[in-house]
Amino acid sequence: MTAAVTTTAPGGPVAAELPFFVYGTLLPGEPNHDLFLRGRTAGERPAVLPRALLYDGPGYPYAIEGHGRVHGTLLVAAPGIYGELLGLLDHLEEFLGPGHPRNLYERVVREVELPARGAPDAGEPVRAWVYLAAAAVTRSLRTGGVLIPEGRWTRSSPSGG
């Protein structure tokens, strides 16, 4: 199992401008896509996060480490706005810094897979930022959360709105 690696606090230096893997309200067609991503991405592709489970939340999902797959989208920031996008997403996901006790999510580096569709890099793992449920949220989900069995969230998921 690949371990998740956390990074610097919001606003701090980032070693690499990694793409982002999103799986909930930031997906194309969902409300936060237009609010936070319109004009800020240079590319969006379907992708899968292996070794993860998806749980329903209060209008948005949570991904946690597990023996499943989460379906979503890999986003590449538009040139020149990476820092802005990173800050916006950290704020939206309530990520205050690695291991912060008030985090809703932790921003971690994980490998995601691109579905094989004839592209030269299809099927290759890609390192990306992923927002996984923070420790306290994960404990709660494991004991009483609603699992989304197929790992695909939509507003019509169990309580997705």
XYZ file of C-alpha atoms in Angstrom:
161
model
C 0.000 0.000 0.000
C 1.360 3.423 -0.934
C 1.585 5.748 2.063
C 0.142 9.213 1.810
C 2.617 12.065 2.209
C 1.543 15.408 3.622
C 3.209 18.714 2.798
C 3.653 22.281 3.954
C 0.981 24.470 5.482
C -1.238 26.594 3.219
C 0.630 29.523 1.755
C 3.995 27.820 2.295
C 6.391 26.751 -0.433
C 5.393 23.805 -2.587
C 8.143 21.636 -4.057
C 6.289 20.665 -7.219
C 3.221 21.917 -9.020
C 1.351 18.636 -8.956
C -2.070 18.214 -10.546
C -5.131 17.822 -8.308
C -7.408 14.792 -8.098
C -11.007 15.787 -7.287
C -13.946 13.481 -6.616
C -16.885 15.528 -5.277
C -18.305 19.012 -5.672
C -15.283 20.052 -7.780
C -16.107 17.530 -10.522
C -17.231 18.915 -13.895
C -20.957 19.643 -13.679
C -20.927 20.009 -9.892
C -21.430 23.413 -8.233
C -17.894 24.088 -7.005
C -16.351 23.301 -10.392
C -17.566 26.565 -11.870
C -16.980 28.557 -8.672
C -13.384 27.465 -8.080
C -12.034 25.952 -11.292
C -13.505 27.844 -14.264
C -10.597 29.561 -16.057
C -8.071 28.118 -13.604
C -7.330 24.759 -15.254
C -5.298 23.863 -18.311
C -6.597 20.306 -18.486
C -9.095 17.911 -16.925
C -9.116 14.129 -17.384
C -10.997 11.240 -15.823
C -8.846 9.431 -13.262
C -9.078 6.847 -10.485
C -7.633 6.912 -6.980
C -6.709 3.339 -6.032
C -6.564 2.036 -2.459
C -9.303 4.391 -1.277
C -12.930 4.287 -0.197
C -15.572 6.946 -0.742
C -18.044 7.948 1.960
C -21.053 10.198 1.722
C -20.993 13.437 3.679
C -23.268 16.408 4.301
C -23.606 17.429 0.636
C -20.091 16.362 -0.330
C -18.047 13.142 -0.104
C -14.964 12.056 1.820
C -12.265 9.724 0.526
C -10.240 7.679 2.999
C -7.527 5.008 2.740
C -9.058 1.606 1.995
C -9.408 -1.361 -0.324
C -11.396 0.224 -3.115
C -11.248 2.779 -5.903
C -12.521 6.340 -6.086
C -13.456 7.789 -9.476
C -12.842 11.447 -10.194
C -10.996 13.964 -12.355
C -7.335 14.931 -12.600
C -6.931 18.710 -12.950
C -3.883 20.630 -14.129
C -3.657 24.262 -13.039
C -3.537 26.919 -15.742
C -0.136 28.588 -16.195
C 0.667 31.227 -13.607
C -2.172 30.545 -11.170
C -0.995 27.410 -9.335
C -0.487 29.171 -5.990
C -3.882 30.871 -6.229
C -5.630 27.589 -7.042
C -3.819 25.736 -4.264
C -4.902 28.404 -1.762
C -8.514 28.339 -2.959
C -8.729 24.560 -2.708
C -7.031 24.452 0.706
C -9.596 26.995 1.948
C -12.561 25.140 0.410
C -11.420 21.800 1.834
C -10.697 23.324 5.269
C -7.051 22.232 5.184
C -5.163 24.386 7.704
C -1.841 22.518 7.559
C -0.557 18.952 7.916
C -2.126 17.261 10.932
C -3.901 20.419 12.148
C -6.616 19.383 14.637
C -9.290 21.498 12.872
C -8.647 20.061 9.390
C -11.686 18.675 7.632
C -9.390 17.175 4.980
C -5.654 16.499 4.719
C -3.914 17.419 1.457
C -1.693 14.470 0.541
C 0.302 13.239 -2.441
C -1.038 10.030 -3.945
C -0.678 8.193 -7.219
C -3.798 8.234 -9.370
C -4.435 6.203 -12.486
C -5.530 7.504 -15.878
C -7.940 5.154 -17.659
C -6.580 3.530 -20.801
C -8.132 5.442 -23.731
C -5.397 5.406 -26.325
C -3.474 8.380 -24.914
C 0.300 7.917 -24.635
C 0.193 8.256 -20.825
C -3.019 6.235 -20.324
C -2.733 3.697 -17.539
C 0.362 5.366 -16.126
C 0.277 6.412 -12.471
C 0.395 10.176 -11.921
C 1.357 11.844 -8.641
C -1.323 14.323 -7.583
C -2.651 16.274 -4.633
C -5.690 14.586 -3.085
C -7.802 15.821 -0.205
C -8.499 12.843 2.075
C -10.682 13.021 5.180
C -8.744 14.185 8.247
C -8.065 11.698 11.064
C -11.083 12.542 13.263
C -13.438 12.481 10.263
C -11.951 9.171 9.093
C -12.546 7.558 12.503
C -16.165 8.702 12.430
C -16.707 7.433 8.880
C -15.211 4.005 9.640
C -17.601 3.518 12.565
C -20.825 4.993 11.204
C -20.368 6.480 7.747
C -22.330 5.686 4.599
C -20.040 3.989 2.076
C -20.556 4.817 -1.602
C -19.950 1.304 -2.971
C -18.942 2.136 -6.541
C -16.652 5.001 -5.518
C -18.493 7.516 -7.739
C -20.066 10.538 -6.069
C -22.871 12.617 -7.524
C -25.367 14.937 -5.897
C -27.751 11.985 -6.034
C -25.440 9.765 -3.927
C -27.000 8.562 -0.641
C -27.211 12.090 0.858
C -25.346 14.024 -1.803
C -28.120 16.535 -2.289
